[in-house]
Short mmCIF file of C-alpha atoms in Angstrom, two decimals:
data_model
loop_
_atom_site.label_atom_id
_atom_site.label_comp_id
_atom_site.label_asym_id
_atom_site.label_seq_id
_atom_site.Cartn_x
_atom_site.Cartn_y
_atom_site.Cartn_z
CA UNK A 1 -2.79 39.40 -74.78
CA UNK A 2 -2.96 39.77 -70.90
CA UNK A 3 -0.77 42.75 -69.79
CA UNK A 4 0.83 43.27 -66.19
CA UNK A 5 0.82 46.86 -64.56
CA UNK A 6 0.95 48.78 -61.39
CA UNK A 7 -2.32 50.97 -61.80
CA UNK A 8 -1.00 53.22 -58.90
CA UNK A 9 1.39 54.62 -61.14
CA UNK A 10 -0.40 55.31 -64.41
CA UNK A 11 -1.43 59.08 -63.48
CA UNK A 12 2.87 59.28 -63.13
CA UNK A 13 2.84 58.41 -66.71
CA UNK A 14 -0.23 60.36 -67.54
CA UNK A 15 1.17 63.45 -66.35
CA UNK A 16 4.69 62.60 -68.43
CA UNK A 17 2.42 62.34 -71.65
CA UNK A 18 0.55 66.09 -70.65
CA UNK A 19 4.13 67.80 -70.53
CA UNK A 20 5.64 65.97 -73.76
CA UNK A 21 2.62 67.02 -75.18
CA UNK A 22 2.51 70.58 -73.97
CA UNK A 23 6.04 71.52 -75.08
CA UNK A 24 6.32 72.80 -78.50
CA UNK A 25 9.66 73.10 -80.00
CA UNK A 26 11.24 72.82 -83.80
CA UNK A 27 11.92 69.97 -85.60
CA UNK A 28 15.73 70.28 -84.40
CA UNK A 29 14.92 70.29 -80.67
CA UNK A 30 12.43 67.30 -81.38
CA UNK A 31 15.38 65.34 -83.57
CA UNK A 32 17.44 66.01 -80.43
CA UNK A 33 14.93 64.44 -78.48
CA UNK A 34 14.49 61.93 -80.23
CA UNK A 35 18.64 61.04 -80.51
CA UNK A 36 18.57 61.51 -76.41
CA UNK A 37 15.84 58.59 -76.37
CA UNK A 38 17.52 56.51 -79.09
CA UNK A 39 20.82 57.45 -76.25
CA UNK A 40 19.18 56.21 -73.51
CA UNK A 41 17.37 53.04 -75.22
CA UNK A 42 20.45 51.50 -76.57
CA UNK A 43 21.94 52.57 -72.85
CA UNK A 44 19.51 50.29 -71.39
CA UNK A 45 19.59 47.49 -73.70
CA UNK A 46 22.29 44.65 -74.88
CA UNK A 47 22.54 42.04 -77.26
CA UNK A 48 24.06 38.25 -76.24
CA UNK A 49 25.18 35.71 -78.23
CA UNK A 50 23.80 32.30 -77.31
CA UNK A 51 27.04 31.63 -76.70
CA UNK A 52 27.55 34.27 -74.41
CA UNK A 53 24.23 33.01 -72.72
CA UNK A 54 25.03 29.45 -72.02
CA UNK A 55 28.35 30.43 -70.90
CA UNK A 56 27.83 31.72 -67.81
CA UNK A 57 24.04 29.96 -67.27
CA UNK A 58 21.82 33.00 -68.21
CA UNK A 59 18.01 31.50 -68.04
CA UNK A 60 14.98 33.11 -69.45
CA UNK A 61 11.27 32.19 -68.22
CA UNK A 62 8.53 34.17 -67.51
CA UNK A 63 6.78 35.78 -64.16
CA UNK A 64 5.30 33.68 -61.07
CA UNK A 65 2.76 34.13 -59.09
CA UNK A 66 3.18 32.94 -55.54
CA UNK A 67 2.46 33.12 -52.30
CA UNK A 68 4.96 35.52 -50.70
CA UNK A 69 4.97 35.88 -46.84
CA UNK A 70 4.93 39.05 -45.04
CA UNK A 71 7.34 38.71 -41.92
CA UNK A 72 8.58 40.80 -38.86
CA UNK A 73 12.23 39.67 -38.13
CA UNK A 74 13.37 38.77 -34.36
CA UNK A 75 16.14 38.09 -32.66
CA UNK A 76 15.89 35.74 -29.77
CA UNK A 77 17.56 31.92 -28.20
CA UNK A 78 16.61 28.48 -27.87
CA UNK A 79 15.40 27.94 -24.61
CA UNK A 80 14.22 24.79 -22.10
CA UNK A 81 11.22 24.96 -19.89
CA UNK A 82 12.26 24.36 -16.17
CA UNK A 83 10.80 21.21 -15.70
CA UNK A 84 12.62 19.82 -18.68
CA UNK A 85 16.36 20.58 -17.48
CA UNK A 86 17.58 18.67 -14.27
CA UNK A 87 20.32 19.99 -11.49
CA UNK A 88 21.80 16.68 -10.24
CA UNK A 89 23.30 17.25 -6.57
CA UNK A 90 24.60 14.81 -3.79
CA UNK A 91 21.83 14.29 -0.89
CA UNK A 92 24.58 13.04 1.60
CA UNK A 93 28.24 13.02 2.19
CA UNK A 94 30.63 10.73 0.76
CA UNK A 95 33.23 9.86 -2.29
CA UNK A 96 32.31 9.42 -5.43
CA UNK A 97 33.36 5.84 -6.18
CA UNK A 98 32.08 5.18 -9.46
CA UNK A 99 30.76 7.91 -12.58
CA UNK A 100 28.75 5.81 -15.72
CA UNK A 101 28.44 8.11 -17.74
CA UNK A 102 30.23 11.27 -19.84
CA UNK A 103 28.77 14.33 -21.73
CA UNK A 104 26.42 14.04 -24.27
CA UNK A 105 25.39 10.52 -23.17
CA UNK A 106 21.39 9.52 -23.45
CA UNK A 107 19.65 8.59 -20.18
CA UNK A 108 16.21 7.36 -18.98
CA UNK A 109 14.63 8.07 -16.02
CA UNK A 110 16.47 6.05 -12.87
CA UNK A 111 19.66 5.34 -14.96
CA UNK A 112 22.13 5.00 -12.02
CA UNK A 113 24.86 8.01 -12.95
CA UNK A 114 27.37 7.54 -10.24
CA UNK A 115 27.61 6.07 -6.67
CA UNK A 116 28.34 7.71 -3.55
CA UNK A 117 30.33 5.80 -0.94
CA UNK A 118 30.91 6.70 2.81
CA UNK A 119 30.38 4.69 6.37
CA UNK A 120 27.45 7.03 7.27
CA UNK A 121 25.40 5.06 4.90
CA UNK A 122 26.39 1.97 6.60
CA UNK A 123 25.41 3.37 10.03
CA UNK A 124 22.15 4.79 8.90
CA UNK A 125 20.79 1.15 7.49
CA UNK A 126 21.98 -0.34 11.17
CA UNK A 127 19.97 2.52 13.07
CA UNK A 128 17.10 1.34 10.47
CA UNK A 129 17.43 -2.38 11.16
CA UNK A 130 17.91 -1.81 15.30
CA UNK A 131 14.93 0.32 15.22
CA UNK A 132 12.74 -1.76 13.32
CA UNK A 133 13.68 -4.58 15.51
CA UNK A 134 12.50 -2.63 18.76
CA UNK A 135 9.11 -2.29 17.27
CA UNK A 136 8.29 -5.59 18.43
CA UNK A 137 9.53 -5.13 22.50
CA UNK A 138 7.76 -1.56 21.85
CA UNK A 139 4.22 -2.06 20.87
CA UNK A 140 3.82 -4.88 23.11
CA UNK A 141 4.95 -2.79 26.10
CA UNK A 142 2.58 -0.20 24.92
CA UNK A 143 -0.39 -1.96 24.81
CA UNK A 144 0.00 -4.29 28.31
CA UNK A 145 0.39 -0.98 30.14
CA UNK A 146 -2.89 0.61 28.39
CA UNK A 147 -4.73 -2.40 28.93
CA UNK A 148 -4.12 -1.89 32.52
CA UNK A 149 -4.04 1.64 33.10
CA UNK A 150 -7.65 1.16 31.23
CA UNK A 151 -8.10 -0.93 34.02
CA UNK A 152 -7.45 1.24 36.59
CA UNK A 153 -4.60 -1.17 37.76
CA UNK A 154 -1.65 0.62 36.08
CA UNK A 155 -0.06 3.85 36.65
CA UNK A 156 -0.77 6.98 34.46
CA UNK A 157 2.94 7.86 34.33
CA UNK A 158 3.90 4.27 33.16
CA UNK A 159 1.20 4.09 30.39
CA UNK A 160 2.36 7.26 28.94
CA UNK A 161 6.20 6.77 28.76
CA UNK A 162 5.86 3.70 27.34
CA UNK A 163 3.34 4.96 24.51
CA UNK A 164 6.36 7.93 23.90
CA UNK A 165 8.64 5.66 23.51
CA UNK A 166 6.72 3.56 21.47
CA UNK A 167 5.73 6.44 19.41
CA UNK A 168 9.18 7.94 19.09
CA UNK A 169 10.42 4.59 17.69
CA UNK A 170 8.01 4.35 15.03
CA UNK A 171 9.09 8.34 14.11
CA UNK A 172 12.20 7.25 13.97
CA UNK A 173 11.49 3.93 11.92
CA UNK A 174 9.42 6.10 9.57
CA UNK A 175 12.01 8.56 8.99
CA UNK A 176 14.89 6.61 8.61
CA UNK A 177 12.90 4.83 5.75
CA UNK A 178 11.94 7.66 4.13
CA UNK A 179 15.67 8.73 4.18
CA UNK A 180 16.46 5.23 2.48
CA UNK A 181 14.45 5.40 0.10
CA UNK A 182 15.29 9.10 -0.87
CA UNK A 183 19.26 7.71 -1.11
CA UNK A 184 17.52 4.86 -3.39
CA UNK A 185 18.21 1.90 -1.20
CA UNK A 186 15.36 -0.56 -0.42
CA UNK A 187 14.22 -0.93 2.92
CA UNK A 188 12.98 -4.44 2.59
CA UNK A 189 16.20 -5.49 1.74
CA UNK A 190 18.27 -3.47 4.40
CA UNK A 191 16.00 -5.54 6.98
CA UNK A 192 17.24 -8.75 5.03
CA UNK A 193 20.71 -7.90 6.00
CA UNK A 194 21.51 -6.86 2.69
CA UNK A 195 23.67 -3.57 3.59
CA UNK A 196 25.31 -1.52 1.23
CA UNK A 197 28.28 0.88 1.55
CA UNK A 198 27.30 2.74 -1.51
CA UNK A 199 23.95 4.98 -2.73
CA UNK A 200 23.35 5.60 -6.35
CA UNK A 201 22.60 8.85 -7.93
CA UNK A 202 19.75 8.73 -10.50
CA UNK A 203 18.85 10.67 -13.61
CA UNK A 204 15.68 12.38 -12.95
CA UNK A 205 14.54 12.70 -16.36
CA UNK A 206 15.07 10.86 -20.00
CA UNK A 207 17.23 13.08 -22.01
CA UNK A 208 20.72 13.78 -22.32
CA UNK A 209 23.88 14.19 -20.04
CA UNK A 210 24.78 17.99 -20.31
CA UNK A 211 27.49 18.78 -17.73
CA UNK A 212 29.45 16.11 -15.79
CA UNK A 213 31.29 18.19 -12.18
CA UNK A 214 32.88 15.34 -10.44
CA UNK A 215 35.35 12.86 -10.94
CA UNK A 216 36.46 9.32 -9.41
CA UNK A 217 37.05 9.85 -5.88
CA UNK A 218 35.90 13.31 -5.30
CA UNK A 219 34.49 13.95 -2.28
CA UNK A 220 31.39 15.74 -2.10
CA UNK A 221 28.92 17.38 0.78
CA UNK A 222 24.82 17.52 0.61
CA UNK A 223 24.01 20.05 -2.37
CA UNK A 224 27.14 19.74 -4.56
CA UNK A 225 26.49 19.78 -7.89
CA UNK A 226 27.22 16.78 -9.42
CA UNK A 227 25.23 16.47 -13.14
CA UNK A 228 22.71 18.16 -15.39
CA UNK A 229 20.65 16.73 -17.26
CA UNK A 230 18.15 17.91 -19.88
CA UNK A 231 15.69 17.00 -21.94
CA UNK A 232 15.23 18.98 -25.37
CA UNK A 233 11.50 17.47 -26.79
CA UNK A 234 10.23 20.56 -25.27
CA UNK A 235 12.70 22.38 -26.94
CA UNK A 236 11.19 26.15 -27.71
CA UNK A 237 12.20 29.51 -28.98
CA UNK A 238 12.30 32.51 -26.68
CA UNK A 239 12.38 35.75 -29.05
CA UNK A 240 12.19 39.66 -28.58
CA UNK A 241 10.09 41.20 -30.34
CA UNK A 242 10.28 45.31 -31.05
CA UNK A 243 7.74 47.69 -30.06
CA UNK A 244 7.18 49.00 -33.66
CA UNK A 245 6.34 45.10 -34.22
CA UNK A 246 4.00 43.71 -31.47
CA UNK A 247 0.94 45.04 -32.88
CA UNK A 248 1.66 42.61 -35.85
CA UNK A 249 2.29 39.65 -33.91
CA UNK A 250 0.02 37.26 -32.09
CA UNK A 251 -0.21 33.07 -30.99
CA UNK A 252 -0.94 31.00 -33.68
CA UNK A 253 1.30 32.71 -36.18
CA UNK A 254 4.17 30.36 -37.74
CA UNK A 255 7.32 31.20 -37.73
CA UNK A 256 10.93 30.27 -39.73
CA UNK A 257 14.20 30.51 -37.90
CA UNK A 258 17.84 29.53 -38.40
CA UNK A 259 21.24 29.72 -36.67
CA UNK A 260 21.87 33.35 -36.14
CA UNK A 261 24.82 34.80 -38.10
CA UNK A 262 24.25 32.10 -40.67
CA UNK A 263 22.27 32.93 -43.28
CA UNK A 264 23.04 29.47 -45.33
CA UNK A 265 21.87 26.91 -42.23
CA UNK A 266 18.92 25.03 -42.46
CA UNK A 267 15.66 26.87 -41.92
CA UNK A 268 13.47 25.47 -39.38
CA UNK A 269 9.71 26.03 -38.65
CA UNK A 270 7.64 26.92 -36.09
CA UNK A 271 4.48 28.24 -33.95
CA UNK A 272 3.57 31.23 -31.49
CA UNK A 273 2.20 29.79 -28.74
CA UNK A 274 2.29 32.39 -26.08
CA UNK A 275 3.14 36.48 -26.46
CA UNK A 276 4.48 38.41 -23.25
CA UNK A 277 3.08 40.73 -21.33
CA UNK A 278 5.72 42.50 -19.92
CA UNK A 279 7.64 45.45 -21.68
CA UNK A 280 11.35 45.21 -21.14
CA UNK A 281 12.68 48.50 -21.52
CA UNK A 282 16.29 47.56 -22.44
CA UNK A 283 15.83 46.70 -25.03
CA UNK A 284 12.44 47.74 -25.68
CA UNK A 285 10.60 45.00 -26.37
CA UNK A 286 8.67 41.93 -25.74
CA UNK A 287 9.34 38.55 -25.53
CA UNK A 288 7.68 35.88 -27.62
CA UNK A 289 7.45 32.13 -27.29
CA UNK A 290 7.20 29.65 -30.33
CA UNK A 291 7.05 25.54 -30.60
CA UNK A 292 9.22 23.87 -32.70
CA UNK A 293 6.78 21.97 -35.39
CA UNK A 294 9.00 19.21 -35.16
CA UNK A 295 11.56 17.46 -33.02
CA UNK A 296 14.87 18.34 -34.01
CA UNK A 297 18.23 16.52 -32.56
CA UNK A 298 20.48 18.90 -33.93
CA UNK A 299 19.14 21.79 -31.93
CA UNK A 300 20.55 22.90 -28.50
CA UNK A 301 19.42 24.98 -26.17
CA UNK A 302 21.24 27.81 -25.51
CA UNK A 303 21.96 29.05 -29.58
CA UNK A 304 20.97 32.15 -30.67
CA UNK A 305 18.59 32.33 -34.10
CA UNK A 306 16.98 34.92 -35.78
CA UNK A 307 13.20 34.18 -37.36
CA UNK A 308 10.76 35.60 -39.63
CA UNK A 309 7.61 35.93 -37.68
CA UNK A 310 4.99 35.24 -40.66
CA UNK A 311 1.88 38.02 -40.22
CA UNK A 312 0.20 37.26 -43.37
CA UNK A 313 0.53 35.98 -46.76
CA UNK A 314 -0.47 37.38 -50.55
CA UNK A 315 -0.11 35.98 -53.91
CA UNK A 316 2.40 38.65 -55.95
CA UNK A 317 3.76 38.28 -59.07
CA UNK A 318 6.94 37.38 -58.33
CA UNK A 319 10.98 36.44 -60.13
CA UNK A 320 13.91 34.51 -58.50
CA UNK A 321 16.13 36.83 -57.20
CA UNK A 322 19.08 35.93 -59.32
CA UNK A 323 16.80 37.87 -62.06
CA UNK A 324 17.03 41.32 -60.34
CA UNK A 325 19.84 43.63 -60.20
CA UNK A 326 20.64 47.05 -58.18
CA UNK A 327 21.83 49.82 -60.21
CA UNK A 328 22.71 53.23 -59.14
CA UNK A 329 19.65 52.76 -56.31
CA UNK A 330 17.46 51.49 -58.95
CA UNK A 331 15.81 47.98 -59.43
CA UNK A 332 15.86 46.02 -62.72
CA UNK A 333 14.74 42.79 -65.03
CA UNK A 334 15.49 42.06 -68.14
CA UNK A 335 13.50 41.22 -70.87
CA UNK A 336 13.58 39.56 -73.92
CA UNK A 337 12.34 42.00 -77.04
CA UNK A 338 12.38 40.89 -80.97
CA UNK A 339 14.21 42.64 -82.93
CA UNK A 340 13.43 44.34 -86.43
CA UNK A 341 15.70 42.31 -88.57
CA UNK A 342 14.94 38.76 -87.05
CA UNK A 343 13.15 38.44 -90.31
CA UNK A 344 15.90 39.11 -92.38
CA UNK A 345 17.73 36.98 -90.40
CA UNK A 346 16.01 33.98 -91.04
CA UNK A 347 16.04 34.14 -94.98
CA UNK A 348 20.29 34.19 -94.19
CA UNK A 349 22.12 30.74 -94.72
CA UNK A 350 21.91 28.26 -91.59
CA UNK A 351 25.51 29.01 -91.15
CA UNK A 352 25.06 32.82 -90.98
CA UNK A 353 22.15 32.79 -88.68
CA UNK A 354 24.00 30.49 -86.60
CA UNK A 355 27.00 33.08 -86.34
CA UNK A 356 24.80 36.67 -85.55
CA UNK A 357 21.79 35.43 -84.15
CA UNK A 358 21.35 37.04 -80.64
CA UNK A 359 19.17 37.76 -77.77
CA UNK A 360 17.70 41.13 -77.28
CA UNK A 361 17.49 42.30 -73.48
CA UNK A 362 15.92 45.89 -72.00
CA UNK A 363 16.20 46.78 -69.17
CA UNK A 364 13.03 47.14 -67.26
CA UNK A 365 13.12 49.60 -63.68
CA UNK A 366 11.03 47.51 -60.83
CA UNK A 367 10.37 47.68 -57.22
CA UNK A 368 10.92 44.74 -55.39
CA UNK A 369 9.04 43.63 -52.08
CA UNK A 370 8.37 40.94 -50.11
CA UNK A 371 11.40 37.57 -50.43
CA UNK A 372 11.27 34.33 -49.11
CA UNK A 373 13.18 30.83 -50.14
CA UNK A 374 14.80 32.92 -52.96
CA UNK A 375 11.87 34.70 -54.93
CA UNK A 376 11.32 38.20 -54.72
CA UNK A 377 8.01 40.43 -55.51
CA UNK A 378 8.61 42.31 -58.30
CA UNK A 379 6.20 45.84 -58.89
CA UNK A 380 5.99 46.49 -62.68
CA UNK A 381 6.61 50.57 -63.25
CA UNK A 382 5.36 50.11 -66.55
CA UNK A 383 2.87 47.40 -67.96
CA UNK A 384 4.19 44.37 -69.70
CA UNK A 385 2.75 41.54 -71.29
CA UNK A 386 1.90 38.72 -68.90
CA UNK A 387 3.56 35.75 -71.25
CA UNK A 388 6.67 38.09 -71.23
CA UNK A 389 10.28 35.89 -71.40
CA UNK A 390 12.60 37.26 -68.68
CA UNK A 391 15.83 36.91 -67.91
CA UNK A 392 15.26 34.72 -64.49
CA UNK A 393 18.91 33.84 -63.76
CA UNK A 394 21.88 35.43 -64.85
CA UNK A 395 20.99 38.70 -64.48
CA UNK A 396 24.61 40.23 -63.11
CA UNK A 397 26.17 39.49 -66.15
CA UNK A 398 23.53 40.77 -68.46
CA UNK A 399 23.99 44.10 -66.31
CA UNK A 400 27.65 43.58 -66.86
CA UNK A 401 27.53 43.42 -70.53
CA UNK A 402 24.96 46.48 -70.57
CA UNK A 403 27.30 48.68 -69.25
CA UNK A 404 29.90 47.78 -71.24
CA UNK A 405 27.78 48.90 -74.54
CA UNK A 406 27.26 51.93 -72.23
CA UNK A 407 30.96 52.88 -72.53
CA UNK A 408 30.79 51.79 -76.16
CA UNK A 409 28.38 54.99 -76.84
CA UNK A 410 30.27 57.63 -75.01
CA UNK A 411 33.25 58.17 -76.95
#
């Protein structure tokens, strides 16, 4: 039979067995000794009826080994990198004349969000089309008078204020162009004749809409903010990590996090990918940056979590923590011992075992350890047999019913 101990504590034990050993006594003191142990046995042990068991879902099973997880715990907020959120704001005057879309709404890159509407935009494509239309008179102008100035025939002065205006023309053409284009109107089709009394505003990025600041028929000036936009597949996790903790934590390391103040919301995973290296000193610490290992919709940036930095990981024997009560400061299982007349028992009549048969529990003290996804590692004080049957759920009411046999014996 394998057996289970904590081999740190048998010189404890040792040194109980030198003192029982060294104290000598009469048969009284060591009857009274023995009735104090019988005491404190029965004190820490109780009987239940199947009955009793199936009643309010006590399970027995035996001990696990798993992997537990050693963590360091952090506070932090879901964060987006800069390039991945999006400040929408007018580049010219005018009234907003038309809005396409409303909070929350998905966008690609160039959706058209709104329009802007004024009769500057009108007069900018005319100075466009007049200019470009001057290019022809221009250049031609330009290049008779350097033909003859390289001819000696033509006057310095002439040549060169017909190449500035030449050249001032095709700065302007340039720039009003540029400005076109920045407005998102075509140039091509301005020269056309096809004018427009309107200039769109654009999404910058594929994501979502997050703020919406103007409505029909506001008017707005250059820089007023108009959208935001963001885009959350770059979603990360900015945390701050205690002083007492950095040494323990490093990139690479995984990471589990959840909505902060809710212990019962999904647990999501992910990765340290970069570690600061500035101290902040309120409070003092440092902050960390994770990936999320996958894409997840339902996460916005902007909500706090707290996470469970992983550091490293060991295989402890280990219960679900619906086996383990608290009592009086101490930790205990239960488990399941034979009793002396479970012989005697079974020679009864079907219909008598049926009535008395019970299961013994003792109560076993334990220190618990490392938890994760509801198993908890359990340090034997005393060794056990390996293929011992515990109580692995159920355990408050077993603790219930033990102190109820408690009062029994004090009266």
């Amino acid at each position: 039979m394998k057996s289970i101990k904590n081999s740190t504590l048998i010189f404890s034990f040792f040194g109980l067995l030198l003192v029982a050993a060294c104290g000598g006594g009469d048969h009284a003191h060591e009857d009274e000794h023995a009735e104090e142990e019988g005491h404190t046995e029965n004190a820490l042990s109780v009987e239940l009826s199947e009955r009793q068991m199936e009643a309010v879902g006590i399970e027995i099973g035996q001990f696990s080994y798993l992997p537990l997880k050693n963590t360091v715990k952090a506070n932090g907020m879901l964060e987006l990198p800069p390039q991945k959120k999006a400040d929408i704001s007018a580049l010219v005057a005018g009234q907003v004349s038309d809005i396409n879309v409303i909070e929350g709404d998905r966008v690609e890159t160039g959706d058209i969000l709104a329009t802007i509407e004024d009769p500057a935009i009108i007069d900018m494509q005319q100075h466009f089309i007049e200019a470009s239309e001057q290019r022809e008179f221009l250049q031609q102008d330009y290049e008779r008078k350097k033909r003859l100035f390289d001819e000696e025939v033509g006057s310095a002065r002439e040549f060169q204020e017909s190449a500035s205006r030449y050249r001032s023309n095709e700065a302007r053409i340039s720039g009003l162009r540029s400005k076109l284009e920045l407005l998102g109107l075509n140039p091509e089709q301005v020269l056309e004749g096809r004018i427009s009394s309107q200039v769109p505003v654009h999404s910058p990025l594929n994501g979502f809409v997050r703020l919406v600041e103007v409505n029909t028929g506001s008017y707005i000036t250059p820089g007023d903010h108009m959208f935001e936009v963001i885009d959350n597949s770059e979603l990360h996790i900015d945390l701050m990590v205690y002083e007492k903790d950095l040494h323990r934590v490093k990139e690479g390391q995984l990471l589990y996090f959840r909505y902060a103040n809710q212990p019962t919301s999904e647990l999501y995973k992910g990765e340290i990918f970069a570690v600061g290296k500035a101290f902040e000193q309120n409070p003092k610490a440092v902050r960390v940056h994770a990936h999320l290992m996958e894409e997840q919709s339902n996460l916005l940036p902007g909500l706090y979590v707290e996470a469970m930095i992983v550091t490293d990981e060991e295989t402890v024997l280990s219960l679900p923590e619906e086996a383990v009560v608290s009592d009086g400061g101490q930790s205990y299982i239960f488990m399941v011992e034979e009793e002396e007349g479970h012989i005697e028992m079974e020679e009864a009549s079907h219909s008598d075992e049926e009535e008395h048969r019970g299961t013994h529990l003792r109560a076993v003290p334990v220190v618990t350890g490392t938890s994760e996804e509801g198993y908890v590692e359990i340090r034997l004080l005393e060794e056990v047999a390996e293929e011992s049957q515990v109580v692995t759920k159920g355990a408050f009411f077993v603790l219930s019913e033990m102190r109820k046999g408690e009062g029994g014996h004090h009266h």
